[in-house]
Amino acid sequence: MQKIDLVKVDHSTKIGDVCGDINPNVTEDSIFLYEGEPIGFYLKDISKHSEKASKLAALANKELRSKSVPKSTMKRSSGFANSENEVLQYSTIIGSVPPKPHMRRPYPTISSVHNVKTAQTFIKAMLLLCRESEEIIKELTPNIFEKQKKLIEDNVPKEWRFGRLFTSSISNYNIPAPFHRDAGNIEGCVNVIIAKKNNATGGNTTVPDYNATMDSCDNSMLVYPAWRNVHGVTPIVPTSEGGYRNSLVFYPLKAFKNL
C-alpha cells in the first residue's frame, strides 16, 4: 500500500462554498501521513481486505434502497444548474442522536429507525459492517484504532456507542456536500465512509488543505478525521436511469460526554 505525505497548500476555499466537480487524484490503496504519523487511509475495494465487509455493505445498500427503511428526503442541488441532473436524494440516521434543544429535545436519544420492524435487517447489517470496518482500521492503522478506542471509552457512555469506535451512522443517497468541517465530532477520531455506486459519476471527497480528492468508486472505503479539515463532496450525476452513489458512514460525536 502506498503512503501519501499530506502537505498543506494555499487555497481560497471556505466553509459553505459549493463543491464543484473535481477529478480524484487518490485512486489506489493509500495510507495518509501527516508529519510522519498515519491519520487515515483509502481502500479502492474493501473486498480485498474483508469479503465479509463487502457483503455487508451490499446488503445494507440493498436494504436502504428498499421500502423497508425510513428515510428523510432531501432537496439539495446535485451541484448542476439544469434540472435534468437532479437526482433522488435521501438519508437515514441510526445509532445515537445528540440533544437538540432548539427542537425542544434537550436530551440524547437513539434514532427512531431502531423502532421500525422492517428496518432491522438494515440496522444489523450496518452494525456488523461497523465492526468489520473497525477490524480493518485495527489491522492497517493500529495506532488510530487504539487512540480512538480510548477516546470513545473516555468520552462516550456505553449506551451511546455504535460499535467500539463510533456513536452514530448516516447513509447518504445521492447527496453531495458543500465545503464543511465536522465540528461536532470528537477531535482525534476518524470517520468511515464506504461507497456503493452504480452508473453514476462524482461523490468524491475532496480536502483542499492537501489538494487531495479521493475516488468514491463502488466498494471503496475512506477513513479520515473529518473534524480536522474543511472538505466537500463533489456532485453526483447518474450516467443512466437509476444510477446512484450511496455512502455508508460511521462517525463519533462529542455530544454524549458527561451524560
PDB file of C-alpha atoms in Angstrom:
ATOM      1  CA  MET A   1       0.000   0.000   0.000  1.00  0.00           C
ATOM      2  CA  GLN A   2       1.365   3.398  -0.929  1.00  0.00           C
ATOM      3  CA  LYS A   3       1.928   6.117   1.645  1.00  0.00           C
ATOM      4  CA  ILE A   4       0.952   9.718   0.922  1.00  0.00           C
ATOM      5  CA  ASP A   5       2.607  12.510   2.879  1.00  0.00           C
ATOM      6  CA  LEU A   6      -0.005  15.238   3.262  1.00  0.00           C
ATOM      7  CA  VAL A   7       1.418  18.725   2.817  1.00  0.00           C
ATOM      8  CA  LYS A   8      -0.692  21.828   3.293  1.00  0.00           C
ATOM      9  CA  VAL A   9      -1.202  24.046   0.266  1.00  0.00           C
ATOM     10  CA  ASP A  10      -2.633  27.529  -0.165  1.00  0.00           C
ATOM     11  CA  HIS A  11      -6.259  27.755  -1.296  1.00  0.00           C
ATOM     12  CA  SER A  12      -9.226  30.099  -1.027  1.00  0.00           C
ATOM     13  CA  THR A  13     -11.938  27.554  -0.188  1.00  0.00           C
ATOM     14  CA  LYS A  14     -14.194  28.488   2.726  1.00  0.00           C
ATOM     15  CA  ILE A  15     -16.860  26.698   4.734  1.00  0.00           C
ATOM     16  CA  GLY A  16     -20.147  26.950   2.862  1.00  0.00           C
ATOM     17  CA  ASP A  17     -18.608  27.136  -0.606  1.00  0.00           C
ATOM     18  CA  VAL A  18     -20.249  24.867  -3.171  1.00  0.00           C
ATOM     19  CA  CYS A  19     -18.113  21.873  -4.074  1.00  0.00           C
ATOM     20  CA  GLY A  20     -17.739  21.611  -7.825  1.00  0.00           C
ATOM     21  CA  ASP A  21     -16.782  18.676  -9.988  1.00  0.00           C
ATOM     22  CA  ILE A  22     -13.199  17.618  -9.148  1.00  0.00           C
ATOM     23  CA  ASN A  23     -11.439  14.599 -10.603  1.00  0.00           C
ATOM     24  CA  PRO A  24      -9.933  12.271  -7.984  1.00  0.00           C
ATOM     25  CA  ASN A  25      -6.167  12.124  -7.587  1.00  0.00           C
ATOM     26  CA  VAL A  26      -6.221   9.384  -4.934  1.00  0.00           C
ATOM     27  CA  THR A  27      -7.348   6.260  -6.755  1.00  0.00           C
ATOM     28  CA  GLU A  28      -5.266   3.455  -5.246  1.00  0.00           C
ATOM     29  CA  ASP A  29      -4.920   1.995  -1.760  1.00  0.00           C
ATOM     30  CA  SER A  30      -3.152   4.619   0.359  1.00  0.00           C
ATOM     31  CA  ILE A  31      -2.253   5.463   3.942  1.00  0.00           C
ATOM     32  CA  PHE A  32      -2.300   9.186   4.701  1.00  0.00           C
ATOM     33  CA  LEU A  33       0.584  10.540   6.760  1.00  0.00           C
ATOM     34  CA  TYR A  34       0.840  13.953   8.361  1.00  0.00           C
ATOM     35  CA  GLU A  35       4.223  14.831   9.857  1.00  0.00           C
ATOM     36  CA  GLY A  36       5.092  11.149   9.693  1.00  0.00           C
ATOM     37  CA  GLU A  37       2.026   9.891  11.574  1.00  0.00           C
ATOM     38  CA  PRO A  38      -0.852   7.985   9.944  1.00  0.00           C
ATOM     39  CA  ILE A  39      -4.140   9.913  10.184  1.00  0.00           C
ATOM     40  CA  GLY A  40      -6.293   7.818   7.812  1.00  0.00           C
ATOM     41  CA  PHE A  41      -6.388   5.687   4.687  1.00  0.00           C
ATOM     42  CA  TYR A  42      -8.204   4.921   1.457  1.00  0.00           C
ATOM     43  CA  LEU A  43      -9.085   1.496   0.064  1.00  0.00           C
ATOM     44  CA  LYS A  44     -10.241   1.135  -3.513  1.00  0.00           C
ATOM     45  CA  ASP A  45     -12.072  -2.149  -2.854  1.00  0.00           C
ATOM     46  CA  ILE A  46     -12.872  -3.364   0.654  1.00  0.00           C
ATOM     47  CA  SER A  47     -13.498  -6.909  -0.589  1.00  0.00           C
ATOM     48  CA  LYS A  48      -9.714  -7.327  -0.927  1.00  0.00           C
ATOM     49  CA  HIS A  49      -9.387  -6.710   2.804  1.00  0.00           C
ATOM     50  CA  SER A  50     -12.637  -8.211   4.085  1.00  0.00           C
ATOM     51  CA  GLU A  51     -15.087 -10.212   1.979  1.00  0.00           C
ATOM     52  CA  LYS A  52     -17.479 -10.081   4.918  1.00  0.00           C
ATOM     53  CA  ALA A  53     -17.421  -6.264   4.947  1.00  0.00           C
ATOM     54  CA  SER A  54     -18.081  -6.212   1.215  1.00  0.00           C
ATOM     55  CA  LYS A  55     -21.113  -8.486   1.554  1.00  0.00           C
ATOM     56  CA  LEU A  56     -22.471  -6.491   4.491  1.00  0.00           C
ATOM     57  CA  ALA A  57     -22.102  -3.233   2.560  1.00  0.00           C
ATOM     58  CA  ALA A  58     -24.011  -4.755  -0.357  1.00  0.00           C
ATOM     59  CA  LEU A  59     -26.789  -5.929   1.979  1.00  0.00           C
ATOM     60  CA  ALA A  60     -27.037  -2.562   3.757  1.00  0.00           C
ATOM     61  CA  ASN A  61     -27.148  -0.785   0.406  1.00  0.00           C
ATOM     62  CA  LYS A  62     -29.907  -3.090  -0.846  1.00  0.00           C
ATOM     63  CA  GLU A  63     -31.988  -2.603   2.301  1.00  0.00           C
ATOM     64  CA  LEU A  64     -31.559   1.168   2.282  1.00  0.00           C
ATOM     65  CA  ARG A  65     -32.791   1.365  -1.296  1.00  0.00           C
ATOM     66  CA  SER A  66     -35.875  -0.684  -0.449  1.00  0.00           C
ATOM     67  CA  LYS A  67     -39.092   0.459   1.226  1.00  0.00           C
ATOM     68  CA  SER A  68     -38.096  -1.272   4.459  1.00  0.00           C
ATOM     69  CA  VAL A  69     -36.021   1.599   5.837  1.00  0.00           C
ATOM     70  CA  PRO A  70     -37.469   5.030   6.793  1.00  0.00           C
ATOM     71  CA  LYS A  71     -35.718   7.937   5.097  1.00  0.00           C
ATOM     72  CA  SER A  72     -35.546  11.706   5.221  1.00  0.00           C
ATOM     73  CA  THR A  73     -35.864  13.018   1.701  1.00  0.00           C
ATOM     74  CA  MET A  74     -33.589  15.830   0.624  1.00  0.00           C
ATOM     75  CA  LYS A  75     -33.974  18.674  -1.809  1.00  0.00           C
ATOM     76  CA  ARG A  76     -30.315  19.544  -2.108  1.00  0.00           C
ATOM     77  CA  SER A  77     -28.953  20.508  -5.515  1.00  0.00           C
ATOM     78  CA  SER A  78     -26.754  17.970  -7.225  1.00  0.00           C
ATOM     79  CA  GLY A  79     -24.423  20.852  -7.967  1.00  0.00           C
ATOM     80  CA  PHE A  80     -25.535  21.334 -11.541  1.00  0.00           C
ATOM     81  CA  ALA A  81     -27.784  24.091 -12.831  1.00  0.00           C
ATOM     82  CA  ASN A  82     -30.092  22.134 -15.122  1.00  0.00           C
ATOM     83  CA  SER A  83     -32.950  20.065 -13.721  1.00  0.00           C
ATOM     84  CA  GLU A  84     -32.071  17.014 -15.810  1.00  0.00           C
ATOM     85  CA  ASN A  85     -29.174  16.359 -13.482  1.00  0.00           C
ATOM     86  CA  GLU A  86     -31.259  16.496 -10.296  1.00  0.00           C
ATOM     87  CA  VAL A  87     -31.477  13.111  -8.608  1.00  0.00           C
ATOM     88  CA  LEU A  88     -33.485  11.361  -5.905  1.00  0.00           C
ATOM     89  CA  GLN A  89     -31.834  12.153  -2.563  1.00  0.00           C
ATOM     90  CA  TYR A  90     -32.431  10.811   0.925  1.00  0.00           C
ATOM     91  CA  SER A  91     -30.640   9.894   4.123  1.00  0.00           C
ATOM     92  CA  THR A  92     -31.108   7.679   7.160  1.00  0.00           C
ATOM     93  CA  ILE A  93     -29.507   8.074  10.585  1.00  0.00           C
ATOM     94  CA  ILE A  94     -29.119   5.184  13.019  1.00  0.00           C
ATOM     95  CA  GLY A  95     -27.350   4.868  16.337  1.00  0.00           C
ATOM     96  CA  SER A  96     -27.165   7.759  18.773  1.00  0.00           C
ATOM     97  CA  VAL A  97     -28.696  11.174  18.104  1.00  0.00           C
ATOM     98  CA  PRO A  98     -27.372  14.163  20.108  1.00  0.00           C
ATOM     99  CA  PRO A  99     -29.529  16.563  22.149  1.00  0.00           C
ATOM    100  CA  LYS A 100     -31.377  19.176  20.110  1.00  0.00           C
ATOM    101  CA  PRO A 101     -32.594  21.898  22.499  1.00  0.00           C
ATOM    102  CA  HIS A 102     -33.797  24.070  19.608  1.00  0.00           C
ATOM    103  CA  MET A 103     -36.242  21.267  18.777  1.00  0.00           C
ATOM    104  CA  ARG A 104     -37.395  21.013  22.407  1.00  0.00           C
ATOM    105  CA  ARG A 105     -35.400  17.819  22.944  1.00  0.00           C
ATOM    106  CA  PRO A 106     -32.586  18.732  25.350  1.00  0.00           C
ATOM    107  CA  TYR A 107     -31.526  15.102  25.752  1.00  0.00           C
ATOM    108  CA  PRO A 108     -29.884  12.456  23.533  1.00  0.00           C
ATOM    109  CA  THR A 109     -31.807   9.560  22.079  1.00  0.00           C
ATOM    110  CA  ILE A 110     -31.456   6.531  19.838  1.00  0.00           C
ATOM    111  CA  SER A 111     -32.629   7.008  16.260  1.00  0.00           C
ATOM    112  CA  SER A 112     -36.331   6.236  15.830  1.00  0.00           C
ATOM    113  CA  VAL A 113     -35.374   3.987  12.891  1.00  0.00           C
ATOM    114  CA  HIS A 114     -34.431   1.370  15.508  1.00  0.00           C
ATOM    115  CA  ASN A 115     -38.137   1.071  16.402  1.00  0.00           C
ATOM    116  CA  VAL A 116     -39.144   0.135  12.849  1.00  0.00           C
ATOM    117  CA  LYS A 117     -39.540  -3.618  12.464  1.00  0.00           C
ATOM    118  CA  THR A 118     -38.816  -3.688   8.725  1.00  0.00           C
ATOM    119  CA  ALA A 119     -35.532  -1.806   9.240  1.00  0.00           C
ATOM    120  CA  GLN A 120     -33.932  -4.425  11.499  1.00  0.00           C
ATOM    121  CA  THR A 121     -32.012  -6.179   8.713  1.00  0.00           C
ATOM    122  CA  PHE A 122     -30.512  -2.844   7.649  1.00  0.00           C
ATOM    123  CA  ILE A 123     -29.574  -1.916  11.212  1.00  0.00           C
ATOM    124  CA  LYS A 124     -27.957  -5.296  11.858  1.00  0.00           C
ATOM    125  CA  ALA A 125     -26.032  -5.153   8.578  1.00  0.00           C
ATOM    126  CA  MET A 126     -24.766  -1.657   9.402  1.00  0.00           C
ATOM    127  CA  LEU A 127     -23.709  -2.607  12.919  1.00  0.00           C
ATOM    128  CA  LEU A 128     -21.835  -5.655  11.634  1.00  0.00           C
ATOM    129  CA  LEU A 129     -20.294  -3.541   8.867  1.00  0.00           C
ATOM    130  CA  CYS A 130     -19.170  -1.069  11.503  1.00  0.00           C
ATOM    131  CA  ARG A 131     -17.427  -3.851  13.399  1.00  0.00           C
ATOM    132  CA  GLU A 132     -15.731  -5.149  10.251  1.00  0.00           C
ATOM    133  CA  SER A 133     -14.588  -1.610   9.454  1.00  0.00           C
ATOM    134  CA  GLU A 134     -13.091  -1.352  12.920  1.00  0.00           C
ATOM    135  CA  GLU A 135     -11.159  -4.561  12.314  1.00  0.00           C
ATOM    136  CA  ILE A 136      -9.758  -3.144   9.058  1.00  0.00           C
ATOM    137  CA  ILE A 137      -8.680   0.014  10.909  1.00  0.00           C
ATOM    138  CA  LYS A 138      -7.080  -2.123  13.625  1.00  0.00           C
ATOM    139  CA  GLU A 139      -5.174  -4.151  11.041  1.00  0.00           C
ATOM    140  CA  LEU A 140      -3.939  -1.302   8.827  1.00  0.00           C
ATOM    141  CA  THR A 141      -3.501   1.509  11.376  1.00  0.00           C
ATOM    142  CA  PRO A 142      -3.399   0.033  14.898  1.00  0.00           C
ATOM    143  CA  ASN A 143      -2.361   3.358  16.420  1.00  0.00           C
ATOM    144  CA  ILE A 144      -5.511   5.049  15.068  1.00  0.00           C
ATOM    145  CA  PHE A 145      -7.626   2.182  16.382  1.00  0.00           C
ATOM    146  CA  GLU A 146      -6.177   2.253  19.894  1.00  0.00           C
ATOM    147  CA  LYS A 147      -6.303   6.058  20.137  1.00  0.00           C
ATOM    148  CA  GLN A 148      -9.932   6.202  19.032  1.00  0.00           C
ATOM    149  CA  LYS A 149     -10.949   3.300  21.255  1.00  0.00           C
ATOM    150  CA  LYS A 150      -9.584   5.176  24.281  1.00  0.00           C
ATOM    151  CA  LEU A 151     -11.211   8.463  23.230  1.00  0.00           C
ATOM    152  CA  ILE A 152     -14.577   6.724  22.924  1.00  0.00           C
ATOM    153  CA  GLU A 153     -14.161   4.963  26.258  1.00  0.00           C
ATOM    154  CA  ASP A 154     -13.253   8.276  27.916  1.00  0.00           C
ATOM    155  CA  ASN A 155     -15.956  10.387  26.276  1.00  0.00           C
ATOM    156  CA  VAL A 156     -18.947   8.200  25.374  1.00  0.00           C
ATOM    157  CA  PRO A 157     -21.005   6.097  27.826  1.00  0.00           C
ATOM    158  CA  LYS A 158     -21.608   2.556  26.588  1.00  0.00           C
ATOM    159  CA  GLU A 159     -25.295   3.100  25.857  1.00  0.00           C
ATOM    160  CA  TRP A 160     -24.442   5.768  23.256  1.00  0.00           C
ATOM    161  CA  ARG A 161     -21.766   3.832  21.374  1.00  0.00           C
ATOM    162  CA  PHE A 162     -22.162   2.358  17.897  1.00  0.00           C
ATOM    163  CA  GLY A 163     -19.570  -0.390  17.724  1.00  0.00           C
ATOM    164  CA  ARG A 164     -16.314   0.292  19.570  1.00  0.00           C
ATOM    165  CA  LEU A 165     -15.170   3.448  17.783  1.00  0.00           C
ATOM    166  CA  PHE A 166     -18.310   5.419  16.911  1.00  0.00           C
ATOM    167  CA  THR A 167     -21.618   6.785  18.179  1.00  0.00           C
ATOM    168  CA  SER A 168     -23.718   7.067  15.045  1.00  0.00           C
ATOM    169  CA  SER A 169     -24.200   6.241  11.385  1.00  0.00           C
ATOM    170  CA  ILE A 170     -25.720   8.034   8.427  1.00  0.00           C
ATOM    171  CA  SER A 171     -26.390   6.717   4.940  1.00  0.00           C
ATOM    172  CA  ASN A 172     -26.489   9.413   2.264  1.00  0.00           C
ATOM    173  CA  TYR A 173     -28.081   8.525  -1.053  1.00  0.00           C
ATOM    174  CA  ASN A 174     -27.026  10.792  -3.946  1.00  0.00           C
ATOM    175  CA  ILE A 175     -26.127  13.634  -1.595  1.00  0.00           C
ATOM    176  CA  PRO A 176     -23.143  15.878  -2.376  1.00  0.00           C
ATOM    177  CA  ALA A 177     -21.972  18.347   0.253  1.00  0.00           C
ATOM    178  CA  PRO A 178     -20.697  21.930   0.286  1.00  0.00           C
ATOM    179  CA  PHE A 179     -17.388  22.514   1.999  1.00  0.00           C
ATOM    180  CA  HIS A 180     -17.667  21.975   5.731  1.00  0.00           C
ATOM    181  CA  ARG A 181     -15.876  20.608   8.776  1.00  0.00           C
ATOM    182  CA  ASP A 182     -17.400  18.046  11.135  1.00  0.00           C
ATOM    183  CA  ALA A 183     -17.036  20.244  14.214  1.00  0.00           C
ATOM    184  CA  GLY A 184     -19.397  18.044  16.241  1.00  0.00           C
ATOM    185  CA  ASN A 185     -17.054  15.068  16.083  1.00  0.00           C
ATOM    186  CA  ILE A 186     -14.623  14.027  18.815  1.00  0.00           C
ATOM    187  CA  GLU A 187     -11.260  15.550  17.936  1.00  0.00           C
ATOM    188  CA  GLY A 188      -8.586  12.951  17.328  1.00  0.00           C
ATOM    189  CA  CYS A 189     -11.066  10.473  15.843  1.00  0.00           C
ATOM    190  CA  VAL A 190     -11.783   9.310  12.294  1.00  0.00           C
ATOM    191  CA  ASN A 191     -14.919   8.726  10.235  1.00  0.00           C
ATOM    192  CA  VAL A 192     -15.509   5.766   7.932  1.00  0.00           C
ATOM    193  CA  ILE A 193     -17.130   6.311   4.530  1.00  0.00           C
ATOM    194  CA  ILE A 194     -17.972   3.243   2.442  1.00  0.00           C
ATOM    195  CA  ALA A 195     -19.299   3.969  -1.041  1.00  0.00           C
ATOM    196  CA  LYS A 196     -21.800   1.932  -3.024  1.00  0.00           C
ATOM    197  CA  LYS A 197     -22.094   3.225  -6.546  1.00  0.00           C
ATOM    198  CA  ASN A 198     -23.765   2.183  -9.785  1.00  0.00           C
ATOM    199  CA  ASN A 199     -23.932   4.043 -13.098  1.00  0.00           C
ATOM    200  CA  ALA A 200     -23.005   7.412 -11.619  1.00  0.00           C
ATOM    201  CA  THR A 201     -20.076   9.807 -11.514  1.00  0.00           C
ATOM    202  CA  GLY A 202     -18.857  12.048  -8.702  1.00  0.00           C
ATOM    203  CA  GLY A 203     -19.441  11.811  -4.970  1.00  0.00           C
ATOM    204  CA  ASN A 204     -15.704  12.188  -4.333  1.00  0.00           C
ATOM    205  CA  THR A 205     -14.486  13.556  -1.006  1.00  0.00           C
ATOM    206  CA  THR A 206     -12.053  16.417  -1.529  1.00  0.00           C
ATOM    207  CA  VAL A 207      -9.763  18.116   1.023  1.00  0.00           C
ATOM    208  CA  PRO A 208      -8.427  21.470  -0.253  1.00  0.00           C
ATOM    209  CA  ASP A 209      -5.808  21.774   2.519  1.00  0.00           C
ATOM    210  CA  TYR A 210      -3.882  18.923   0.917  1.00  0.00           C
ATOM    211  CA  ASN A 211      -5.177  19.118  -2.655  1.00  0.00           C
ATOM    212  CA  ALA A 212      -6.423  15.558  -2.149  1.00  0.00           C
ATOM    213  CA  THR A 213      -9.557  14.134  -3.769  1.00  0.00           C
ATOM    214  CA  MET A 214     -10.421  10.509  -3.034  1.00  0.00           C
ATOM    215  CA  ASP A 215     -12.166   8.387  -5.654  1.00  0.00           C
ATOM    216  CA  SER A 216     -15.622   7.377  -4.422  1.00  0.00           C
ATOM    217  CA  CYS A 217     -15.755   4.249  -6.557  1.00  0.00           C
ATOM    218  CA  ASP A 218     -18.037   1.331  -5.745  1.00  0.00           C
ATOM    219  CA  ASN A 219     -16.917  -0.609  -2.657  1.00  0.00           C
ATOM    220  CA  SER A 220     -14.282   1.956  -1.688  1.00  0.00           C
ATOM    221  CA  MET A 221     -13.585   2.858   1.925  1.00  0.00           C
ATOM    222  CA  LEU A 222     -12.263   6.176   3.219  1.00  0.00           C
ATOM    223  CA  VAL A 223     -11.057   6.551   6.802  1.00  0.00           C
ATOM    224  CA  TYR A 224     -10.397  10.189   7.626  1.00  0.00           C
ATOM    225  CA  PRO A 225     -10.544  12.679  10.559  1.00  0.00           C
ATOM    226  CA  ALA A 226     -13.445  14.781   9.298  1.00  0.00           C
ATOM    227  CA  TRP A 227     -13.136  17.230  12.230  1.00  0.00           C
ATOM    228  CA  ARG A 228      -9.641  18.191  11.108  1.00  0.00           C
ATOM    229  CA  ASN A 229     -10.039  19.913   7.727  1.00  0.00           C
ATOM    230  CA  VAL A 230     -12.600  21.622   5.546  1.00  0.00           C
ATOM    231  CA  HIS A 231     -13.819  19.097   2.973  1.00  0.00           C
ATOM    232  CA  GLY A 232     -16.613  18.666   0.462  1.00  0.00           C
ATOM    233  CA  VAL A 233     -18.325  16.044  -1.684  1.00  0.00           C
ATOM    234  CA  THR A 234     -18.439  16.561  -5.439  1.00  0.00           C
ATOM    235  CA  PRO A 235     -21.715  16.475  -7.446  1.00  0.00           C
ATOM    236  CA  ILE A 236     -23.269  13.077  -8.165  1.00  0.00           C
ATOM    237  CA  VAL A 237     -24.644  12.565 -11.655  1.00  0.00           C
ATOM    238  CA  PRO A 238     -26.234   9.307 -12.900  1.00  0.00           C
ATOM    239  CA  THR A 239     -24.910   8.097 -16.236  1.00  0.00           C
ATOM    240  CA  SER A 240     -28.070   6.073 -16.853  1.00  0.00           C
ATOM    241  CA  GLU A 241     -31.545   5.790 -15.347  1.00  0.00           C
ATOM    242  CA  GLY A 242     -31.450   4.644 -11.730  1.00  0.00           C
ATOM    243  CA  GLY A 243     -27.774   5.447 -11.289  1.00  0.00           C
ATOM    244  CA  TYR A 244     -26.707   6.385  -7.755  1.00  0.00           C
ATOM    245  CA  ARG A 245     -23.945   6.842  -5.221  1.00  0.00           C
ATOM    246  CA  ASN A 246     -24.703   5.861  -1.625  1.00  0.00           C
ATOM    247  CA  SER A 247     -22.310   6.492   1.260  1.00  0.00           C
ATOM    248  CA  LEU A 248     -22.448   4.383   4.416  1.00  0.00           C
ATOM    249  CA  VAL A 249     -20.851   6.496   7.130  1.00  0.00           C
ATOM    250  CA  PHE A 250     -19.786   5.864  10.732  1.00  0.00           C
ATOM    251  CA  TYR A 251     -18.804   8.800  12.940  1.00  0.00           C
ATOM    252  CA  PRO A 252     -18.086   9.695  16.615  1.00  0.00           C
ATOM    253  CA  LEU A 253     -19.966  12.647  18.125  1.00  0.00           C
ATOM    254  CA  LYS A 254     -18.738  14.524  21.194  1.00  0.00           C
ATOM    255  CA  ALA A 255     -22.248  15.447  22.399  1.00  0.00           C
ATOM    256  CA  PHE A 256     -22.526  12.437  24.711  1.00  0.00           C
ATOM    257  CA  LYS A 257     -19.714  13.309  27.114  1.00  0.00           C
ATOM    258  CA  ASN A 258     -20.669  13.578  30.798  1.00  0.00           C
ATOM    259  CA  LEU A 259     -24.174  12.183  30.191  1.00  0.00           C
TER     260      LEU A 259
END
